[in-house]
Short mmCIF file of C-alpha atoms and ligand atoms in Angstrom, two decimals:
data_model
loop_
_atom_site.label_atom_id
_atom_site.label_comp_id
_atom_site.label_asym_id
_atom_site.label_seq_id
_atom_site.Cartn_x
_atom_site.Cartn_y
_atom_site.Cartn_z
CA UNK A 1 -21.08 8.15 -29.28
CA UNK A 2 -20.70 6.46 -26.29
CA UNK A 3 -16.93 8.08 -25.81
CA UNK A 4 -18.72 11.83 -25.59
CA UNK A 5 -19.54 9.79 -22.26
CA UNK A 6 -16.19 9.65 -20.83
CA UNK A 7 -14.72 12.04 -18.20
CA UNK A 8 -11.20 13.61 -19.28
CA UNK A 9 -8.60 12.07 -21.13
CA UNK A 10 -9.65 14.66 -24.47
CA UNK A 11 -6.63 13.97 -26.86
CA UNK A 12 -7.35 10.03 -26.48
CA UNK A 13 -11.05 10.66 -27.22
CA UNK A 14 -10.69 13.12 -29.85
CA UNK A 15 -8.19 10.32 -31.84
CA UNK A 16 -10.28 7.72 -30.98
CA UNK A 17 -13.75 9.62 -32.19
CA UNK A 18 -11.96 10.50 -35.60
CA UNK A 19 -11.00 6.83 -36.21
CA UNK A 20 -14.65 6.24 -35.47
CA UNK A 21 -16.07 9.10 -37.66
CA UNK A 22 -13.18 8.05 -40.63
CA UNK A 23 -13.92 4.40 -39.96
CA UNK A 24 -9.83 4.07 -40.34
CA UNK A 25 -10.25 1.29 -37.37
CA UNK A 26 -6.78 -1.12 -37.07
CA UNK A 27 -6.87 -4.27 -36.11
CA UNK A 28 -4.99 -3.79 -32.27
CA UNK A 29 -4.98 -1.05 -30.17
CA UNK A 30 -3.79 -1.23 -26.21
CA UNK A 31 -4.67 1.19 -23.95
CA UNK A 32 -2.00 1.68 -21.21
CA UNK A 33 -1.48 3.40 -18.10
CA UNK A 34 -1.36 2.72 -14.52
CA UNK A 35 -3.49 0.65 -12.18
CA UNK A 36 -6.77 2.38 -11.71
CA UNK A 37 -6.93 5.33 -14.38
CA UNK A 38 -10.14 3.74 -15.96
CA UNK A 39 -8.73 1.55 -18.68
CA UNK A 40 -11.40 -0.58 -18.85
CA UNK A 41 -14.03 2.20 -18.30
CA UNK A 42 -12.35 4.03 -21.76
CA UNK A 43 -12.17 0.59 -23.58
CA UNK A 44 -15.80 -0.40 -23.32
CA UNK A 45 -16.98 3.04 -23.86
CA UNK A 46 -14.80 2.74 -27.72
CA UNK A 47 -15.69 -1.54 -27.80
CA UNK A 48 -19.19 0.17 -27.74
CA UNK A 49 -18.67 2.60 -30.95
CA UNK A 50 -17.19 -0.36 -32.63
CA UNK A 51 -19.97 -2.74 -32.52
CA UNK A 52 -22.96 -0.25 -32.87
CA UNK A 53 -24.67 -0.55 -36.13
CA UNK A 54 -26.06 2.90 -36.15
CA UNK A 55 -23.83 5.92 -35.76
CA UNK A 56 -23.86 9.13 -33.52
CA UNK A 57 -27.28 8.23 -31.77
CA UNK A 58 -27.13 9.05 -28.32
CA UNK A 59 -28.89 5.96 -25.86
CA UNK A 60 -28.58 3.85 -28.94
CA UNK A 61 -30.90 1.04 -28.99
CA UNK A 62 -29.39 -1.02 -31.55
CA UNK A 63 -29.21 -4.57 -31.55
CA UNK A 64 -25.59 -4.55 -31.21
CA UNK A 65 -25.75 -2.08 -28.00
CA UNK A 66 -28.40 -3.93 -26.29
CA UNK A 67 -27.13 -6.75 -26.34
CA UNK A 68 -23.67 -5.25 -25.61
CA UNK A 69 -25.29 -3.66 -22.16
CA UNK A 70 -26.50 -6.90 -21.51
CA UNK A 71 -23.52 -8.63 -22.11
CA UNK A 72 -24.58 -11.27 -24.13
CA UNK A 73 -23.36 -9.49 -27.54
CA UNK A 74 -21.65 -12.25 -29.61
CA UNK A 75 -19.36 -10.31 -30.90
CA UNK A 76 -17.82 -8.96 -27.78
CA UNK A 77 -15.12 -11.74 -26.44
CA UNK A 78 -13.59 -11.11 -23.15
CA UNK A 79 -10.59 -12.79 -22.17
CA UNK A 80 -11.09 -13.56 -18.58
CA UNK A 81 -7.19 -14.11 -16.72
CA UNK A 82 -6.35 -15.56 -13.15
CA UNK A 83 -4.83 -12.56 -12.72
CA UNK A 84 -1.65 -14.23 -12.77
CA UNK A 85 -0.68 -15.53 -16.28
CA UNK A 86 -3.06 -15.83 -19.53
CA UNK A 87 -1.80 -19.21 -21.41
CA UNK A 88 -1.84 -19.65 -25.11
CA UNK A 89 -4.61 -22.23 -24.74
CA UNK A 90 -6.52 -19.10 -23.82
CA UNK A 91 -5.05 -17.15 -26.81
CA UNK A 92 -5.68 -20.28 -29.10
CA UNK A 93 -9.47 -20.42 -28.28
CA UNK A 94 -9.85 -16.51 -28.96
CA UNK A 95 -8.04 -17.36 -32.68
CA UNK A 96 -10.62 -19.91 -32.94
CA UNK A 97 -13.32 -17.80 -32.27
CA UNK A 98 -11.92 -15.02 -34.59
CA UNK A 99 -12.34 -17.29 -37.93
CA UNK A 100 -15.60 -16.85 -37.36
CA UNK A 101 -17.64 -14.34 -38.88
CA UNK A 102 -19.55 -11.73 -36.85
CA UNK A 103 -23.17 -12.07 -35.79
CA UNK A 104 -24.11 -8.91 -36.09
CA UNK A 105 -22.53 -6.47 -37.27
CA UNK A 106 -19.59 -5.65 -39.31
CA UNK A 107 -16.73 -6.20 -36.36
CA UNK A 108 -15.46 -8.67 -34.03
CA UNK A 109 -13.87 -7.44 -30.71
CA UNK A 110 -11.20 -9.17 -28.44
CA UNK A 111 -10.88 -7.64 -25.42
CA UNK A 112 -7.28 -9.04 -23.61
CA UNK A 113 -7.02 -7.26 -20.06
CA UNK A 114 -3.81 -7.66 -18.02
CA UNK A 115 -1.90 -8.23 -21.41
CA UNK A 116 1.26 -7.90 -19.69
CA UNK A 117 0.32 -11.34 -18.30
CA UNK A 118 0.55 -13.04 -21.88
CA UNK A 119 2.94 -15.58 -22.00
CA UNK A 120 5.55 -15.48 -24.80
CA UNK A 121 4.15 -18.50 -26.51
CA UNK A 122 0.45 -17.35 -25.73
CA UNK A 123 2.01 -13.68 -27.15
CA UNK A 124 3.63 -15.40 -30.31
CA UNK A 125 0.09 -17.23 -31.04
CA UNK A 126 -1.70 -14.00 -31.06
CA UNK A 127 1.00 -12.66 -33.22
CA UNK A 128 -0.05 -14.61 -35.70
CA UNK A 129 -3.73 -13.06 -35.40
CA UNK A 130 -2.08 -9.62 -35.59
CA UNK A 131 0.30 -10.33 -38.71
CA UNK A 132 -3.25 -11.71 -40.61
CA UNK A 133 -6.12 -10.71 -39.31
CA UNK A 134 -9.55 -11.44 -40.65
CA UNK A 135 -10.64 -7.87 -41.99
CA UNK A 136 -13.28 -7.59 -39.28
CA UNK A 137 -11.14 -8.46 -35.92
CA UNK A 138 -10.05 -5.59 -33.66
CA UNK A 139 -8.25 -6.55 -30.65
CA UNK A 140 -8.00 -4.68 -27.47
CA UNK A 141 -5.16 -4.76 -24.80
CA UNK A 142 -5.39 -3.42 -21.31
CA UNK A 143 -1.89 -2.70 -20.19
CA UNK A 144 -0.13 -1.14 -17.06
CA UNK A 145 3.30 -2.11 -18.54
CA UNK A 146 2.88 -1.85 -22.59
CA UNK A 147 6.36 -1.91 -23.00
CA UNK A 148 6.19 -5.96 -21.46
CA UNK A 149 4.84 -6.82 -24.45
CA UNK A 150 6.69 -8.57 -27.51
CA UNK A 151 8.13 -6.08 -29.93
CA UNK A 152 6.37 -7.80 -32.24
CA UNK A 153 3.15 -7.12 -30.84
CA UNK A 154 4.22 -3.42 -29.72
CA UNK A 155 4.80 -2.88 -32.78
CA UNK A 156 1.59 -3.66 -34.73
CA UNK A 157 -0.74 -2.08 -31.92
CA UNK A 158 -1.40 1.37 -31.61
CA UNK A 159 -0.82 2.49 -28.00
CA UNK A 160 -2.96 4.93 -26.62
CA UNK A 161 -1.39 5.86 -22.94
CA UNK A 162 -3.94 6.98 -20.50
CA UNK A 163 -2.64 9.98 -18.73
CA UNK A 164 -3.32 11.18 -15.02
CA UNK A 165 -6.70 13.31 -14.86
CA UNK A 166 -6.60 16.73 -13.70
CA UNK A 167 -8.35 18.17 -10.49
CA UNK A 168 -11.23 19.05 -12.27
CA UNK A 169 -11.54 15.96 -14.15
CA UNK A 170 -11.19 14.18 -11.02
CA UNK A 171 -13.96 16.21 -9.25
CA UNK A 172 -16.07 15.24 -11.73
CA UNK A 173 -15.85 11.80 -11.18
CA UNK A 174 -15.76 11.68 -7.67
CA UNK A 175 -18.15 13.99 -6.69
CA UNK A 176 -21.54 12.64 -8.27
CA UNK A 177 -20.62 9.26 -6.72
CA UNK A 178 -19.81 10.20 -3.42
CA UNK A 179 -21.23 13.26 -1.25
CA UNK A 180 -17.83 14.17 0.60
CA UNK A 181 -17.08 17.21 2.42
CA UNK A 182 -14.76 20.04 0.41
CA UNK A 183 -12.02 19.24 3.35
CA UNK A 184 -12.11 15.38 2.57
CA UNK A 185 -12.32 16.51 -1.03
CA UNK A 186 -9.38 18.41 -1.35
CA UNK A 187 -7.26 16.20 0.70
CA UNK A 188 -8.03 12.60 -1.45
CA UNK A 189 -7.10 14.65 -4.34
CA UNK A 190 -3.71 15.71 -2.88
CA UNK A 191 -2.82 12.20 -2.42
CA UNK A 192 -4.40 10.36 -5.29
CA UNK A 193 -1.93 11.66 -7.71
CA UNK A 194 -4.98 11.46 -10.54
CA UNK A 195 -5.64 8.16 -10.71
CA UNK A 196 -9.59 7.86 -9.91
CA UNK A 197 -9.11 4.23 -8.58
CA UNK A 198 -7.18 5.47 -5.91
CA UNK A 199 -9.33 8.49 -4.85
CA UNK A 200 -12.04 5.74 -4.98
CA UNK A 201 -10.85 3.30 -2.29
CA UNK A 202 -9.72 6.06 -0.49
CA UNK A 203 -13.19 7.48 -0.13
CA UNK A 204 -14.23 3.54 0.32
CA UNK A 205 -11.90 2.07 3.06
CA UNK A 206 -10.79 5.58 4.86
CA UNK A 207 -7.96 3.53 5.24
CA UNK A 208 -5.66 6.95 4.25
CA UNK A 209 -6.77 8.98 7.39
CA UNK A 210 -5.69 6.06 9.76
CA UNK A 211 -2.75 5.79 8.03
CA UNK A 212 -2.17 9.71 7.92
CA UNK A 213 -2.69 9.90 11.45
CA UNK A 214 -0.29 7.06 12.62
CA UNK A 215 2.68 8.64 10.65
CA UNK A 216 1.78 11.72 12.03
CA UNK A 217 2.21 10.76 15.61
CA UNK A 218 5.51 8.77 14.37
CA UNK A 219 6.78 12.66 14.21
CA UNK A 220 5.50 14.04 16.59
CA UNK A 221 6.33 11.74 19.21
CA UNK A 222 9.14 10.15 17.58
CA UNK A 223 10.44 8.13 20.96
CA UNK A 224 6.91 6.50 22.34
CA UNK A 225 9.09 2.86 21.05
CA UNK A 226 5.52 1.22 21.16
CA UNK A 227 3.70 3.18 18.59
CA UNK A 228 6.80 2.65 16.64
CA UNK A 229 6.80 -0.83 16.96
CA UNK A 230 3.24 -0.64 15.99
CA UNK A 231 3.75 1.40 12.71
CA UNK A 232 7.07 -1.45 11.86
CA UNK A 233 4.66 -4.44 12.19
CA UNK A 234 1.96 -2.63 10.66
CA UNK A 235 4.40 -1.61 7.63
CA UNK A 236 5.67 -5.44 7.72
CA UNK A 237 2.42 -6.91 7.29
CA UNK A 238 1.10 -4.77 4.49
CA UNK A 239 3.70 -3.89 2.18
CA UNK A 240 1.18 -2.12 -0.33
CA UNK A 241 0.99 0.37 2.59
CA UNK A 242 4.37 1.60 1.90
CA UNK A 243 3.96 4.06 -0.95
CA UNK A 244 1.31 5.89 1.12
CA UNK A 245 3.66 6.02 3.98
CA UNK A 246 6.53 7.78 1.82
CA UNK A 247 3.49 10.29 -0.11
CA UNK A 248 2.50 11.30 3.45
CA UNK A 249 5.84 11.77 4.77
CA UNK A 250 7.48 13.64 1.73
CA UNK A 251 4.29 15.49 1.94
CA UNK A 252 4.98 16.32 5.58
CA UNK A 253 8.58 17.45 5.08
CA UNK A 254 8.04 20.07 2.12
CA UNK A 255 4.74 21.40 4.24
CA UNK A 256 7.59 22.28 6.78
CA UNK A 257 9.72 24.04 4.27
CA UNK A 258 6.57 25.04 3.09
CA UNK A 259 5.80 26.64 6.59
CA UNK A 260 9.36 27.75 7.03
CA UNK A 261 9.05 29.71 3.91
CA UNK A 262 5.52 31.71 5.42
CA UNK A 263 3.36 30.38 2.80
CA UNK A 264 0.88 29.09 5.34
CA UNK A 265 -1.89 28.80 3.08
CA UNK A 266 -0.25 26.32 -0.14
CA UNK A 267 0.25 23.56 2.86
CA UNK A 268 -0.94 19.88 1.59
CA UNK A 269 -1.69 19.36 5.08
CA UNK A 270 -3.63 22.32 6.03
CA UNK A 271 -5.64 20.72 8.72
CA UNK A 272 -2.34 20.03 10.87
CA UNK A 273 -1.29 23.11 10.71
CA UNK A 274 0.32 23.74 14.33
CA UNK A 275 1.59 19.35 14.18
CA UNK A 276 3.44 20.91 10.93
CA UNK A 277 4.70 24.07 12.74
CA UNK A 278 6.18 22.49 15.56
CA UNK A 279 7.95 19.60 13.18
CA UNK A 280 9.57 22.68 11.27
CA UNK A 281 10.77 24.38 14.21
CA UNK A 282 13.16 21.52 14.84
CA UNK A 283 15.01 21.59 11.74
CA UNK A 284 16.84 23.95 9.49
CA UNK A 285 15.68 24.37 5.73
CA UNK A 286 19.04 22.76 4.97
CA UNK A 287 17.92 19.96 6.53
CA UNK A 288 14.47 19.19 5.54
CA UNK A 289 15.87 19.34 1.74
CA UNK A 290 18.18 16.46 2.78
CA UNK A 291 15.24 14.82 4.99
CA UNK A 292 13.41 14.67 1.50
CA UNK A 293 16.61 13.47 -0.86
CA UNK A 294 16.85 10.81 1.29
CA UNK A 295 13.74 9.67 1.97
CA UNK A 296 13.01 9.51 -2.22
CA UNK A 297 16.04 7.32 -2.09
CA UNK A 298 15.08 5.36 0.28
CA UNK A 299 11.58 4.77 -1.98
CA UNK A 300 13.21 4.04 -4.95
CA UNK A 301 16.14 1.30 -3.24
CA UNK A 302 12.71 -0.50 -2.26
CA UNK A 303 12.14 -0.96 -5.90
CA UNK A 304 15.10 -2.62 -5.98
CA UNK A 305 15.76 -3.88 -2.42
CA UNK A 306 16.73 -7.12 -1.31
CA UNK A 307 15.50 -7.35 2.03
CA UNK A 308 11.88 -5.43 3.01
CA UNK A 309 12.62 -5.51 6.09
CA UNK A 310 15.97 -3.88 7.12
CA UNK A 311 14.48 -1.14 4.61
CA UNK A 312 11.75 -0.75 6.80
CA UNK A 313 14.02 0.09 10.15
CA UNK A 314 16.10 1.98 8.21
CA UNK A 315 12.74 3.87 7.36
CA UNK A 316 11.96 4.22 10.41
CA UNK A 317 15.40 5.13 12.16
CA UNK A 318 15.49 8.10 9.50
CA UNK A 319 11.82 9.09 10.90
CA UNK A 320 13.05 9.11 14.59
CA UNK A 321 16.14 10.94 14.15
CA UNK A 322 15.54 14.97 13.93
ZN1 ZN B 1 -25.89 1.06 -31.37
#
């Protein structure tokens, strides 16, 4: 099967593999989870299984999975978004398309990714779909936010959350892609809290280290007003930036208590070692526990905050003050 394929993620796969084997396939099934855990990777692997007409062949080369790799299968329909909203003129072409019998073989599949983006008439017209679907459709939702959806529709799809791969996993899908060094290796998977999309652009836009190294010297030389004023626009210009910022930071503070504590050798940030020993000799442990309380309050009042931007200086006030 073309699941066995997939990194990770076992309970999902074993489920998914005994629907397969069972053929006790529904008619919707989302899988959710966050930005960049392979979603889409998971779905076409199973969207595969569903279509093939042959079963437990390994390379199949069935009519159904050839044409699947070359994605011309007719039985595969994609629903393509803007990325910002997904109409129910979109939702009323794929009901269309579902009254129609399959080409192939014995299944139809509707792929719908971004679901969250389905608008509440464009949700209530594939409702309809769900509450009568012709016995051969199987709809598929991509989802970071599964519980955006209609009740309706939560309730007649089975959700299958993705959960964040282990370091293992992880170094299995990194490390046949990309030849880093054990250092670089170690430190992407610190700070890509299992998501492979993450660890991915990290590898691909080194953007991390510069960022690492700016916050960094925001410690260490907490009152050179320029780099500061560098690091505020920088923050102001690119909000995504942000959550990095905090993950370094918080990761910075508990290396100190870390430190403090003569555990040398569990630090996250191993590799600035003596930057981490001289930040710790400046404050009590009392103190870097409340460093860290506040700064995770800080992170979550930006979920919530009303203005970016005095955030930000409070941010960075809180950085400069020892
Ligand atoms: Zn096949």
């Amino acid at each position: 099967m073309e699941i066995d394929n997939i990194i990770g993620q076992r309970d999902l796969i074993a489920q998914l593999k005994r629907l397969l084997s069972l053929n006790l396939i529904g008619h919707a099934y989302a899988f959710s989870g966050p930005a960049g855990i392979g979603k889409k990777t998971l779905a076409t692997a199973f969207i595969k299984d569903l279509l093939c007409r042959s079963s437990d062949s390994e390379n199949c080369k069935c009519l159904s999975c050839r044409t699947f790799n070359e994605g011309t299968n007719p039985d595969f329909y994609e629903v393509i978004s803007d990325r910002k909203s997904i109409g129910v003129d979109t939702i009323r072409d794929l009901r269309d398309d579902a009254a129609h019998r399959p080409t192939y073989g014995s299944r139809k599949v509707y792929l719908i990714v971004d679901a969250e983006l389905m608008t509440v008439h464009a949700q209530n017209c594939l409702l309809k779909t769900l509450e009568e679907p012709p016995e051969y459709v199987v709809i598929i939702l991509l989802t970071t936010n599964f519980e955006a959806l209609l009740p309706t529709i939560q309730s007649r799809t089975v959700n299958l959350r993705m959960a964040p791969y282990t370091d293992d996993e992880m170094k299995k899908i990194i490390c046949p892609r990309y030849p880093i060094s054990k250092e670089e290796l170690e430190f992407i998977l610190k700070f890509s809290n299992g998501i492979p999309l993450n660890a991915i652009r990290m590898i691909e836009e080194g953007k991390i280290r510069d960022i690492r190294s700016q916050v960094f010297r925001l410690l260490e030389k907490p009152d050179d007003f320029i780099h500061v004023e560098n690091v505020r626009k920088a923050l102001l210009d690119n909000r995504e930036e942000l959550s990095t910022v905090f993950d370094i930071l918080l990761s910075i503070y508990r290396d100190c208590i870390i430190f403090k504590q003569g555990m040398e050798s569990r630090l996250i940030n191993s590799d600035k070692k003596d930057i981490i020993k001289s930040i710790a000799s400046s404050y009590e442990n009392h103190n870097l526990f409340e460093k860290i309380t506040k700064l995770e309050g800080m992170r979550r009042n930006f979920n919530y905050n009303i203005n970016y931007q005095l955030g930000i200086d409070a941010l960075l006030l809180e950085i400069q003050e020892v």
